[in-house]
mmCIF file of C-alpha atoms and ligand atoms in Angstrom:
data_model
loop_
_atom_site.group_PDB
_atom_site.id
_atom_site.type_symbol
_atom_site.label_atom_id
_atom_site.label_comp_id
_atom_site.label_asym_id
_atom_site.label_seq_id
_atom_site.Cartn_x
_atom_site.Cartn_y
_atom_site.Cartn_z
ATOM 1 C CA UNK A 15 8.040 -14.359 -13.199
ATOM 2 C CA UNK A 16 5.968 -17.763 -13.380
ATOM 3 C CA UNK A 17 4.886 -18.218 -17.227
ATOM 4 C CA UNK A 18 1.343 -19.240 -17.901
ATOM 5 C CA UNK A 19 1.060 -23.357 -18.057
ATOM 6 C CA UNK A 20 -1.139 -23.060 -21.509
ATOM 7 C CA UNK A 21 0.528 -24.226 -24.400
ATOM 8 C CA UNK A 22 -1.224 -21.742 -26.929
ATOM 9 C CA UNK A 23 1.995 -19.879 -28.970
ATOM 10 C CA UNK A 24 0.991 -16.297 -29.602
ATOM 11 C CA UNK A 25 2.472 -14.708 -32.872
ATOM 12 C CA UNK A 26 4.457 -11.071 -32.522
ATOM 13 C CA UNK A 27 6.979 -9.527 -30.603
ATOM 14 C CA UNK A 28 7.472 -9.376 -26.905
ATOM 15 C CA UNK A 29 6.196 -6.822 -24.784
ATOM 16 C CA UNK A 30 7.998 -6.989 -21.537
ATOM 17 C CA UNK A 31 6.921 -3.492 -20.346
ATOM 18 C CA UNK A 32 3.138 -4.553 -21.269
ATOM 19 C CA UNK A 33 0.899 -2.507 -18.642
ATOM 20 C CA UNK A 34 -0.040 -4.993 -15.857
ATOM 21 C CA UNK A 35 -1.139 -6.080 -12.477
ATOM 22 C CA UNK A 36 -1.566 -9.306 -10.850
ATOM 23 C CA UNK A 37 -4.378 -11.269 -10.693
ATOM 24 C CA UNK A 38 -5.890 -9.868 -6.757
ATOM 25 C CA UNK A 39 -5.725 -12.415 -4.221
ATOM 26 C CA UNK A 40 -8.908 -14.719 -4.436
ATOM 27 C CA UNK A 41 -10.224 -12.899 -7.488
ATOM 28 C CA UNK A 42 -11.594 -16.122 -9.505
ATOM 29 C CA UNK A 43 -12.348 -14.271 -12.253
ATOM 30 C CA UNK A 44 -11.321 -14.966 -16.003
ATOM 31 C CA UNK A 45 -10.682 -11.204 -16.425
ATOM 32 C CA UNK A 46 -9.604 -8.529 -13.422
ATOM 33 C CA UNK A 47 -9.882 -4.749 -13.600
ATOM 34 C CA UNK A 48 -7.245 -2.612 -13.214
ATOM 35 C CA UNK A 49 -7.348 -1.060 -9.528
ATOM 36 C CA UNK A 50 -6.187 2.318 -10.686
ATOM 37 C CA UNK A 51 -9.435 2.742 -13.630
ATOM 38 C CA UNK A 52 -9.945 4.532 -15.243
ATOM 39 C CA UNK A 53 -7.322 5.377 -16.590
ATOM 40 C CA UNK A 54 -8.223 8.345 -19.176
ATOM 41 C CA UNK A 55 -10.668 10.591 -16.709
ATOM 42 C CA UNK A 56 -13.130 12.533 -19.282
ATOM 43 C CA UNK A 57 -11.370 16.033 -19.021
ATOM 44 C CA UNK A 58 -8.174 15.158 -19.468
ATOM 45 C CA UNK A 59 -8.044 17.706 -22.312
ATOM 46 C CA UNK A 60 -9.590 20.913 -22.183
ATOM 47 C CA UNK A 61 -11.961 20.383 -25.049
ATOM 48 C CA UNK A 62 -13.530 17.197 -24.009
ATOM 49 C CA UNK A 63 -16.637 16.177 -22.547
ATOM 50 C CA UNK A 64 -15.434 12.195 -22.295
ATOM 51 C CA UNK A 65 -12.145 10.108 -23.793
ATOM 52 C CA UNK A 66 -13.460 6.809 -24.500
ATOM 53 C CA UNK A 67 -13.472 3.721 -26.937
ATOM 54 C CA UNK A 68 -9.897 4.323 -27.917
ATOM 55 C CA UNK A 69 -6.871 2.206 -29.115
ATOM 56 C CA UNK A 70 -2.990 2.044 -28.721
ATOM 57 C CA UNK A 71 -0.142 0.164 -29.962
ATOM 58 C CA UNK A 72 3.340 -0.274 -28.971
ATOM 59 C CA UNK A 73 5.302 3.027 -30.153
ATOM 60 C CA UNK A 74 9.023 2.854 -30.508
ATOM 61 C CA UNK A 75 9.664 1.092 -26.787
ATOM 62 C CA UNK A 76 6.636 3.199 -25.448
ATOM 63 C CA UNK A 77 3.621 3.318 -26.622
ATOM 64 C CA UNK A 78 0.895 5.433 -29.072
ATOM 65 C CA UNK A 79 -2.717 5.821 -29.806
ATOM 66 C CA UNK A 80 -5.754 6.987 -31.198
ATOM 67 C CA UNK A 81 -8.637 8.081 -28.781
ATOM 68 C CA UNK A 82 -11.957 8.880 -29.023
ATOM 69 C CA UNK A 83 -12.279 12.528 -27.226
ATOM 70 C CA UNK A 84 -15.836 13.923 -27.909
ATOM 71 C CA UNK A 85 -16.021 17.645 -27.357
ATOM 72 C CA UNK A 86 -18.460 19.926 -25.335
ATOM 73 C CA UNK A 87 -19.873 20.763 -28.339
ATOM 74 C CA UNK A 88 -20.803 16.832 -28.032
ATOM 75 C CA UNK A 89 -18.688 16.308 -31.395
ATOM 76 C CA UNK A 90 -17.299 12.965 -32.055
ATOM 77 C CA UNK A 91 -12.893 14.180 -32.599
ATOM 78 C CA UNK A 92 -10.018 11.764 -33.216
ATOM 79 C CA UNK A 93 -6.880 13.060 -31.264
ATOM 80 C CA UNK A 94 -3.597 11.135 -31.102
ATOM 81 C CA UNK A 95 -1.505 10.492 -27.658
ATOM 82 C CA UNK A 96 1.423 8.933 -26.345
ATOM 83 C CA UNK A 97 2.393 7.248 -22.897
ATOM 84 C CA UNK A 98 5.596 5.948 -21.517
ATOM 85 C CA UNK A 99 3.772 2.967 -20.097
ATOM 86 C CA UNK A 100 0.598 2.489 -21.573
ATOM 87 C CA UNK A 101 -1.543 4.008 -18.163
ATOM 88 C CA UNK A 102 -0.535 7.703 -17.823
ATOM 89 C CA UNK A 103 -1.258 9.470 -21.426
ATOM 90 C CA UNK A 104 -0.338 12.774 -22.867
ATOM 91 C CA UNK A 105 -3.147 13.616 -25.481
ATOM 92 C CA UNK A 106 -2.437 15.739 -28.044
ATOM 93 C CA UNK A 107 -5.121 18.656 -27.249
ATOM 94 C CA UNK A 108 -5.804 19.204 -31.429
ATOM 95 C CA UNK A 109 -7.302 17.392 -32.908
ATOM 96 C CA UNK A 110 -5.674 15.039 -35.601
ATOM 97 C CA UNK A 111 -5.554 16.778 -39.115
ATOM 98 C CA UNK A 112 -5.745 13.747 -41.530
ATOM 99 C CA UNK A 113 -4.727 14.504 -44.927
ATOM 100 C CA UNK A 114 -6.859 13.704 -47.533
ATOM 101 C CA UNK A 115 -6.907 15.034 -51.661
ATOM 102 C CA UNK A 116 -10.784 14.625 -51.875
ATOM 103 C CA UNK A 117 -13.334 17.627 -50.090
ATOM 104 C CA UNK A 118 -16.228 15.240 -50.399
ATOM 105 C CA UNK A 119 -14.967 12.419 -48.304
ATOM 106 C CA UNK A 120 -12.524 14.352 -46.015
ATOM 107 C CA UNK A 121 -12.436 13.260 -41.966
ATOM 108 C CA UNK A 122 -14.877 15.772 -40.049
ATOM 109 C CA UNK A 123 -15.608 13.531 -37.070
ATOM 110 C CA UNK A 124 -15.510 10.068 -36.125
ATOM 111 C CA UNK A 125 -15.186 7.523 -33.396
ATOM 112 C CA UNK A 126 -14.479 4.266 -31.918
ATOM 113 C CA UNK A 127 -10.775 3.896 -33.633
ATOM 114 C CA UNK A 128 -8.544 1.059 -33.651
ATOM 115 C CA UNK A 129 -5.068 0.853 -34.976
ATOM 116 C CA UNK A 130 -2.734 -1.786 -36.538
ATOM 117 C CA UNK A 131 1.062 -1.971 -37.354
ATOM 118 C CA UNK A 132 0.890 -3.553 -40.754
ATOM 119 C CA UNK A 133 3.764 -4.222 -42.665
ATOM 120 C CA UNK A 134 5.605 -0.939 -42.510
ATOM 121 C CA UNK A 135 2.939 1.415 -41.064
ATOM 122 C CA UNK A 136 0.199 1.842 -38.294
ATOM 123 C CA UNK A 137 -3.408 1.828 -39.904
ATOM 124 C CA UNK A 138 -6.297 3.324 -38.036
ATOM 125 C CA UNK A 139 -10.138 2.473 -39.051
ATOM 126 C CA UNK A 140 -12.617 4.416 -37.501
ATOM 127 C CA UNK A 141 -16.640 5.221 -37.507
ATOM 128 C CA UNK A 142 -16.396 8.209 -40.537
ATOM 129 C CA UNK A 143 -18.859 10.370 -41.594
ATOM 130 C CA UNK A 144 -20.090 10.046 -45.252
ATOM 131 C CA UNK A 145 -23.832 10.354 -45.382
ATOM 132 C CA UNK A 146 -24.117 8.050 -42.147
ATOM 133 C CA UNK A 147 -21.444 6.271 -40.162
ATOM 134 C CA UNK A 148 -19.507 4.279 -42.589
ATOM 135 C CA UNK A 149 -15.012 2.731 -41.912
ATOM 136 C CA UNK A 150 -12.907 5.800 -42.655
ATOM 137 C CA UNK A 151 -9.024 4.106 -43.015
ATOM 138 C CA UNK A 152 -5.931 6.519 -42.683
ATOM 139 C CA UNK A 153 -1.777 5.533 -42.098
ATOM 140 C CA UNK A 154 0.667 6.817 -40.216
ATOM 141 C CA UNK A 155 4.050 5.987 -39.056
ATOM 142 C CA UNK A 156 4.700 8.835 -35.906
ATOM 143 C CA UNK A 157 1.507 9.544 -35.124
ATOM 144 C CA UNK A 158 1.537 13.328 -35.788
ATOM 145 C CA UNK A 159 1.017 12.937 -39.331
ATOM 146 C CA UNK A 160 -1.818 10.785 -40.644
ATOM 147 C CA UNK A 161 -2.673 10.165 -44.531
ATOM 148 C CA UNK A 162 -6.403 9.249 -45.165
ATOM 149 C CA UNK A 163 -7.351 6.992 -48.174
ATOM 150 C CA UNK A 164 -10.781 6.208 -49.514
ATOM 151 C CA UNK A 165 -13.750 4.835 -47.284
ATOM 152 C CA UNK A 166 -14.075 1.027 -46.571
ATOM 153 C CA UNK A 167 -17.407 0.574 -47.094
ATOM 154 C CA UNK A 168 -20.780 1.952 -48.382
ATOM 155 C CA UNK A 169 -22.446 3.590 -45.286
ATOM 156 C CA UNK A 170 -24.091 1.776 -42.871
ATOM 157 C CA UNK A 171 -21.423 0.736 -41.228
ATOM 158 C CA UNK A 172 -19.568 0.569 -38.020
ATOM 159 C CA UNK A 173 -16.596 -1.210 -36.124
ATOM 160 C CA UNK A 174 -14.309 -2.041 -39.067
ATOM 161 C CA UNK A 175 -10.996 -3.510 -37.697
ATOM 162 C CA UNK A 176 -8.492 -4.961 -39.941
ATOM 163 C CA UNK A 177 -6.480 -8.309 -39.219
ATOM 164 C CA UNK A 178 -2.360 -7.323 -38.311
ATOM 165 C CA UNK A 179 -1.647 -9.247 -41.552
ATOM 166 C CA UNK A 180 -2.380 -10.458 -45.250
ATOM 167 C CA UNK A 181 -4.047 -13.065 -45.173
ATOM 168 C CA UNK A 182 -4.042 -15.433 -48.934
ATOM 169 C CA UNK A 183 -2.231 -12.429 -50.036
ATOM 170 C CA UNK A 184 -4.965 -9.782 -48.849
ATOM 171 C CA UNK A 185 -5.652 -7.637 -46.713
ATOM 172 C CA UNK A 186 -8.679 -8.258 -44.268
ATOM 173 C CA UNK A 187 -11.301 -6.860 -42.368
ATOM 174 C CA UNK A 188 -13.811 -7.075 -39.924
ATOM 175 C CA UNK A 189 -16.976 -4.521 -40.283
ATOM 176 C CA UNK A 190 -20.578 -4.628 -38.911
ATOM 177 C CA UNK A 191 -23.126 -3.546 -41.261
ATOM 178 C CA UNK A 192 -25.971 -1.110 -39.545
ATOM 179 C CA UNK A 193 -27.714 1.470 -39.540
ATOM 180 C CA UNK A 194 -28.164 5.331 -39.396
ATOM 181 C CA UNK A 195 -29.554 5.089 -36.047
ATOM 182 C CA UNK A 196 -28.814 3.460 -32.724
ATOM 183 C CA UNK A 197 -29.106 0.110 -34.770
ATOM 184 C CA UNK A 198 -31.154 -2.755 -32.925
ATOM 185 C CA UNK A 199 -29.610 -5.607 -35.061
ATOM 186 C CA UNK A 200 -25.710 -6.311 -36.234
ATOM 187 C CA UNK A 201 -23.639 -9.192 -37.796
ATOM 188 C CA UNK A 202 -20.061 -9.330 -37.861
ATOM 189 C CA UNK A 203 -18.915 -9.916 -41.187
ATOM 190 C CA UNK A 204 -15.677 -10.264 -43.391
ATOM 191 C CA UNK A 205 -13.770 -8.488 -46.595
ATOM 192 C CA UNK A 206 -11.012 -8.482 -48.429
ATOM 193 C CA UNK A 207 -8.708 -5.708 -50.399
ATOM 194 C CA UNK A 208 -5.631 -6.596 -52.487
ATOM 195 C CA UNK A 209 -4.507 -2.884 -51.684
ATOM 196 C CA UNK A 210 -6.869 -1.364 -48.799
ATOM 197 C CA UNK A 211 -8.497 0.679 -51.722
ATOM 198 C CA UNK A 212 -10.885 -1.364 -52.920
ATOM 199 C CA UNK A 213 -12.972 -4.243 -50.847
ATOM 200 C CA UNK A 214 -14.659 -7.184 -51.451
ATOM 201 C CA UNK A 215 -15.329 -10.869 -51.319
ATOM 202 C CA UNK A 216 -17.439 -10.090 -48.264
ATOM 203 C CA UNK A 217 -18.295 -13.213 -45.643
ATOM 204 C CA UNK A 218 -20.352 -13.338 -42.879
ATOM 205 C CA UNK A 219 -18.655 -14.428 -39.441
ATOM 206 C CA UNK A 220 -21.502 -14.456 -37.079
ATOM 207 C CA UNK A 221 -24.389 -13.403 -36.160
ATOM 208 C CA UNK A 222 -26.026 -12.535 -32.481
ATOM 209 C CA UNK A 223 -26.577 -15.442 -29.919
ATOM 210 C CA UNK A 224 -28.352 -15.473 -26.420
ATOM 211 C CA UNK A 225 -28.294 -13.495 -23.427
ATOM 212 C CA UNK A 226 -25.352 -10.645 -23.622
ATOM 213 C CA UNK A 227 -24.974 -10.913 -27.205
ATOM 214 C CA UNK A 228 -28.657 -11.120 -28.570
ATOM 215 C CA UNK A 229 -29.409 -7.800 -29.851
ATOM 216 C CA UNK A 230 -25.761 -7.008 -32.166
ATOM 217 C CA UNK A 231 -22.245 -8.087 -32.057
ATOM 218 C CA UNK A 232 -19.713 -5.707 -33.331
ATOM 219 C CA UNK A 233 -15.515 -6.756 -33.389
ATOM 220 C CA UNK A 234 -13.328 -4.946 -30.669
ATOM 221 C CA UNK A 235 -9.187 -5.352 -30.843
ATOM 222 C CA UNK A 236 -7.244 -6.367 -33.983
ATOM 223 C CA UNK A 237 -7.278 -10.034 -33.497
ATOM 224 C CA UNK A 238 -4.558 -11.856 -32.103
ATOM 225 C CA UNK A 239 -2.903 -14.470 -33.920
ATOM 226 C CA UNK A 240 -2.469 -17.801 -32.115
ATOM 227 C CA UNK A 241 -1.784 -21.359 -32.444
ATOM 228 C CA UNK A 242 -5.523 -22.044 -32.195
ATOM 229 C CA UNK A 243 -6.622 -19.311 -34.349
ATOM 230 C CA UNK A 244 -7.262 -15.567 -34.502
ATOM 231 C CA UNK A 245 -8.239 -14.508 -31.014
ATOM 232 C CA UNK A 246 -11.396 -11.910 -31.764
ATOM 233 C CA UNK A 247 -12.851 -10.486 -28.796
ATOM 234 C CA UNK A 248 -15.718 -8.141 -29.298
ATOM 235 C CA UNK A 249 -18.881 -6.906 -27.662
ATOM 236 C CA UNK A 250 -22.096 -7.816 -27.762
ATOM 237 C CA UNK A 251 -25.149 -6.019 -26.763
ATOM 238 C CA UNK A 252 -28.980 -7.031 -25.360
ATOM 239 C CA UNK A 253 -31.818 -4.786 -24.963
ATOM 240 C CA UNK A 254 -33.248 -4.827 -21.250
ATOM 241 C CA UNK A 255 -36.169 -2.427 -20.299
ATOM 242 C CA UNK A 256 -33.261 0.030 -19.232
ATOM 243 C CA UNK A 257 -31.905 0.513 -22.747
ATOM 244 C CA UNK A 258 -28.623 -1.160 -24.567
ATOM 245 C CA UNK A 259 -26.107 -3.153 -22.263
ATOM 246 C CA UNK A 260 -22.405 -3.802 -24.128
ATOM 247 C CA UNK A 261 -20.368 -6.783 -22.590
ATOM 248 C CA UNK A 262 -17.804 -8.342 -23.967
ATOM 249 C CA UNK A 263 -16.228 -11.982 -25.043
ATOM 250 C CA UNK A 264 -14.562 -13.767 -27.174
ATOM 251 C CA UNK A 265 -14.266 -15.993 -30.046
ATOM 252 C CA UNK A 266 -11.918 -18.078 -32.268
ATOM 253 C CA UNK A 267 -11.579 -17.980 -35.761
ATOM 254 C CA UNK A 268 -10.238 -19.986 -38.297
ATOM 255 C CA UNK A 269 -6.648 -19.108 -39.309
ATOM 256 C CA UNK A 270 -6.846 -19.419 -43.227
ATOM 257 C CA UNK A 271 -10.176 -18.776 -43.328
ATOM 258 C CA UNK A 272 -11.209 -16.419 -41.100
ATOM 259 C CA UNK A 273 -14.756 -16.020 -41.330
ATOM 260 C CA UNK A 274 -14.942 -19.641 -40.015
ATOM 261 C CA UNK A 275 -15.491 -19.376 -36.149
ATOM 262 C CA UNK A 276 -14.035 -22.338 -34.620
ATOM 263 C CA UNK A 277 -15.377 -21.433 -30.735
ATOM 264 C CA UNK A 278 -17.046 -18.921 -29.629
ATOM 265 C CA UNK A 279 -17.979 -17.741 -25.556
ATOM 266 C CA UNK A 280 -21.404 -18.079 -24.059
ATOM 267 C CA UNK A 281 -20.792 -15.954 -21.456
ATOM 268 C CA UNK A 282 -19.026 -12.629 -21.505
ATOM 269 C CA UNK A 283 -15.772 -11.664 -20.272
ATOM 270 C CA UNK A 284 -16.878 -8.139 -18.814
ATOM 271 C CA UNK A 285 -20.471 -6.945 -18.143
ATOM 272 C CA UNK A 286 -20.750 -3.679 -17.038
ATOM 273 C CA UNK A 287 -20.393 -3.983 -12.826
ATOM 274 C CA UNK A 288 -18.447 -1.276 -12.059
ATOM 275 C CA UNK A 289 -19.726 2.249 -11.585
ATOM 276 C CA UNK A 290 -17.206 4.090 -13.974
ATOM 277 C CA UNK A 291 -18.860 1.531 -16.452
ATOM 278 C CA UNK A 292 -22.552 1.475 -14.993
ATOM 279 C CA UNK A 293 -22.610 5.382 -14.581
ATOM 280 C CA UNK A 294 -21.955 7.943 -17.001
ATOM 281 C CA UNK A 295 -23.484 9.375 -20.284
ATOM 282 C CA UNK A 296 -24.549 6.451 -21.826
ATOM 283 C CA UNK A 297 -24.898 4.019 -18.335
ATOM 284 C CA UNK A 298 -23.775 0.283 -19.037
ATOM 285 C CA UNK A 299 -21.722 0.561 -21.382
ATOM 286 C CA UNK A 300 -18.036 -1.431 -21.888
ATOM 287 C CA UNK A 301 -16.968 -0.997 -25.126
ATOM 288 C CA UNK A 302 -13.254 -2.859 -26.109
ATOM 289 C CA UNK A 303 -10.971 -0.890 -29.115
ATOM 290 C CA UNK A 304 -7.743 -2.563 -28.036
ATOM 291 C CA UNK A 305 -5.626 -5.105 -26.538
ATOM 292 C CA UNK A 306 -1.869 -5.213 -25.886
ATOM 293 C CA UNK A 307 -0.355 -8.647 -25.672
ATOM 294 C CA UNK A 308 2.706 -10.200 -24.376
ATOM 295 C CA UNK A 309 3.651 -13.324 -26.540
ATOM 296 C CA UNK A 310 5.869 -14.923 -24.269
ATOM 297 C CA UNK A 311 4.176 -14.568 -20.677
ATOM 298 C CA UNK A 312 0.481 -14.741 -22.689
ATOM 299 C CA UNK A 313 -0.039 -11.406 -20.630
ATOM 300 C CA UNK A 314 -2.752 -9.299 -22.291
ATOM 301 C CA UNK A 315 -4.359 -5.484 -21.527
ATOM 302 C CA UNK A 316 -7.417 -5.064 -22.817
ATOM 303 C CA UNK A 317 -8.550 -1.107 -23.047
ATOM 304 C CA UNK A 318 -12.449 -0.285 -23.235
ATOM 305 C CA UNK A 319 -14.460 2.498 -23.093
ATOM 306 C CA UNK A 320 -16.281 2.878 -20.035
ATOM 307 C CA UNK A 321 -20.145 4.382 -20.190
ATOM 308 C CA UNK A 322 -18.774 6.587 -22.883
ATOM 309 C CA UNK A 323 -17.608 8.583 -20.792
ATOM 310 C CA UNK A 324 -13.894 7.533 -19.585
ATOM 311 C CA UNK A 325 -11.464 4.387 -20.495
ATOM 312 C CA UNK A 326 -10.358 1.804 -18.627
ATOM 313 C CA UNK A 327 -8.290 -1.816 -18.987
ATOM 314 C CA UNK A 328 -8.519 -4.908 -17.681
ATOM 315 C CA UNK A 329 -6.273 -7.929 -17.666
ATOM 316 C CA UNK A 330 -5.802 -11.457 -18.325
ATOM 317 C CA UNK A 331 -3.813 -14.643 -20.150
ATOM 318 C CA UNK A 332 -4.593 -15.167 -23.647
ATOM 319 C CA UNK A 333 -3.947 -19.230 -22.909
ATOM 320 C CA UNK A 334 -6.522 -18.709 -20.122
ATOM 321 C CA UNK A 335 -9.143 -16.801 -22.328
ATOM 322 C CA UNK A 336 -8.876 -19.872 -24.986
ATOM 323 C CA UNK A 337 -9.546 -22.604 -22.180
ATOM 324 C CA UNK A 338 -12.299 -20.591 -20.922
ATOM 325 C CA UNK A 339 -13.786 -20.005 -24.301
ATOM 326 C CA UNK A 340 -13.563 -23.816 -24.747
ATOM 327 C CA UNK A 341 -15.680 -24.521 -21.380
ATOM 328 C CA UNK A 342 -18.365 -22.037 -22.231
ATOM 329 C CA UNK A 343 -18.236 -22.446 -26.592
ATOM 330 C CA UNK A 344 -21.747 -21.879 -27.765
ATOM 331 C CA UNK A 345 -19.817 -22.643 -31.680
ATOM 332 C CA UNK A 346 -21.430 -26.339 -32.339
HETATM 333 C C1 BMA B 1 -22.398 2.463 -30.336
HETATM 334 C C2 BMA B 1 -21.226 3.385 -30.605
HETATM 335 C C3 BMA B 1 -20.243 3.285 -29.486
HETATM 336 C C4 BMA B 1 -20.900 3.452 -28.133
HETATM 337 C C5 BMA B 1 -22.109 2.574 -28.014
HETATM 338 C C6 BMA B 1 -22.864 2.796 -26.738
HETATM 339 O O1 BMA B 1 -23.366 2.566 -31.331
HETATM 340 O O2 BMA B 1 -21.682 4.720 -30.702
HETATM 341 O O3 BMA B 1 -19.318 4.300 -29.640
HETATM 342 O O4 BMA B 1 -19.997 3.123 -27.113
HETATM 343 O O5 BMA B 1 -22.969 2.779 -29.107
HETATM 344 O O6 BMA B 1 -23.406 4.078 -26.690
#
């Protein structure tokens, strides 16, 4: 298999059985869609009314996740799932049961996950409830059982996703301050926790741009750690007479610092074109919780929720994304 030409080096383990497809034939595209999307249709458990922003990890040669399956009582539920190659999942059709010593704070809905290996366990932050949307965290290490500890953050708050990695000896997270609503502004900031307890020494990242990414911006994936920096691609959203539209692109930040962004893209990677992401209950919507990358090829699977309604991946070189980046950096 040819290798791609960049010469970015991508930190972490190989992934030879990485989902894939080639680049179609005269596609010219920085980013293709996977013919077969989606991939997670929205009944593909009894309970649900749509499976959407959701996020997986490599799972003991296979692979596991965390998925986003509201019900059809429109409730927002957390259910695990596995896959043998990272297209064709079995979801779990109960809901996950997080165990937690506190009543108060307990799980008793939430959304948008993402997950992490860290050290010696897989973390998942996702959209809790505590009085408004605020970063529930919980760890697991099979994916059947999962061990809350305390919120992240104060609520409002929304798309917390933590770096694979200390970082100056802590750990580190993205979040994206909001609102109780349908919030109409959003930063991406920064913070630190010697022991994922307790957070602080909060820094701002960046804030929204032009076009795509002018109304909020909001992390997707656990960034990637490269030779340029830590790949972050996340969405952005504008407001057009038709209500929200999420894209998504990409940006670099600084390795030791991370809340320095070194480049960031002008344009986006993926704007909603396709009807599974034009069409559905909320229309224009592509929403990124996770990518899977291949270190030595530079192959990488990006999975995003479609309208909110079903999930689908896309595909591209992490070397290619970079140059790209480069030729379209709005970061002066
Ligand atoms: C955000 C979150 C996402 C959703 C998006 C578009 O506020 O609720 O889960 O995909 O809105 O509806």
């Amino acid at each position: 298999m040819a290798k791609a030409k960049s010469t970015v080096k991508i930190k972490g383990a190989a992934l030879p059985n990485i989902p894939w497809e080639d680049r179609p034939k005269g596609h010219k595209e920085i980013i293709w869609r996977y013919s077969g999307n989606p991939i997670i249709q929205r009944d593909a458990i009894p309970s649900s009314n749509s499976i959407f922003n959701s996020a997986v990890v490599p799972f003991k040669g296979k692979f596991a996740g965390v998925f986003r399956c509201d019900d059809r009582s429109r409730k927002q539920c957390l259910h695990a799932g596995f896959s043998d190659d990272g297209v064709n999942w079995n979801i779990n059709p109960k809901e996950i049961d997080f165990a937690w010593k506190d009543k108060e704070t307990q799980y008793h809905a939430g959304y948008d996950p993402r997950v992490v290996w860290i050290e010696d366990r897989y973390w998942v932050q996702w959209c809790n409830q505590y009085h408004g949307p605020t970063i529930g965290l919980a760890w697991t290490k099979d994916f059947k059982k999962f061990h809350m500890v305390e919120n992240a953050f104060l609520p409002f708050n929304r798309n917390g996703v933590l770096f694979p990695r200390k970082i100056n000896g802590q750990y580190v997270m993205l979040s994206r301050p909001s609102d109780n609503g349908h919030t109409p502004f959003g930063d991406i900031w920064l913070s630190h926790s010697p022991d994922m307890n307790y957070w602080g020494k909060h820094r701002w990242v960046m804030g929204r741009a032009g076009g795509w990414q002018s109304t909020k911006i909001g992390a997707g994936p656990i960034p990637i750690e490269t030779s340029e920096g830590w790949l972050m691609i996340y969405h952005g959203v504008l407001n057009s007479c038709n209500g929200f539209v999420y894209s998504f692109g990409a940006a670099l930040l600084d390795l030791k610092q991370p809340w320095k962004v070194l480049a960031r893209s002008g344009d986006y990677l993926i704007s909603p074109w396709t009807n599974y992401e034009c069409v559905g209950d909320v229309p224009n919507v592509a929403f990124p919780c996770a990518a899977l990358v291949d270190p030595p090829t530079q192959r990488i699977a990006i999975y995003y929720g479609c309208a909110d309604t079903v999930t689908g991946i896309c595909f591209s070189h992490v070397g290619e994304i970079i140059k790209w980046m480069r030729k379209c950096n709005i970061q002066k």
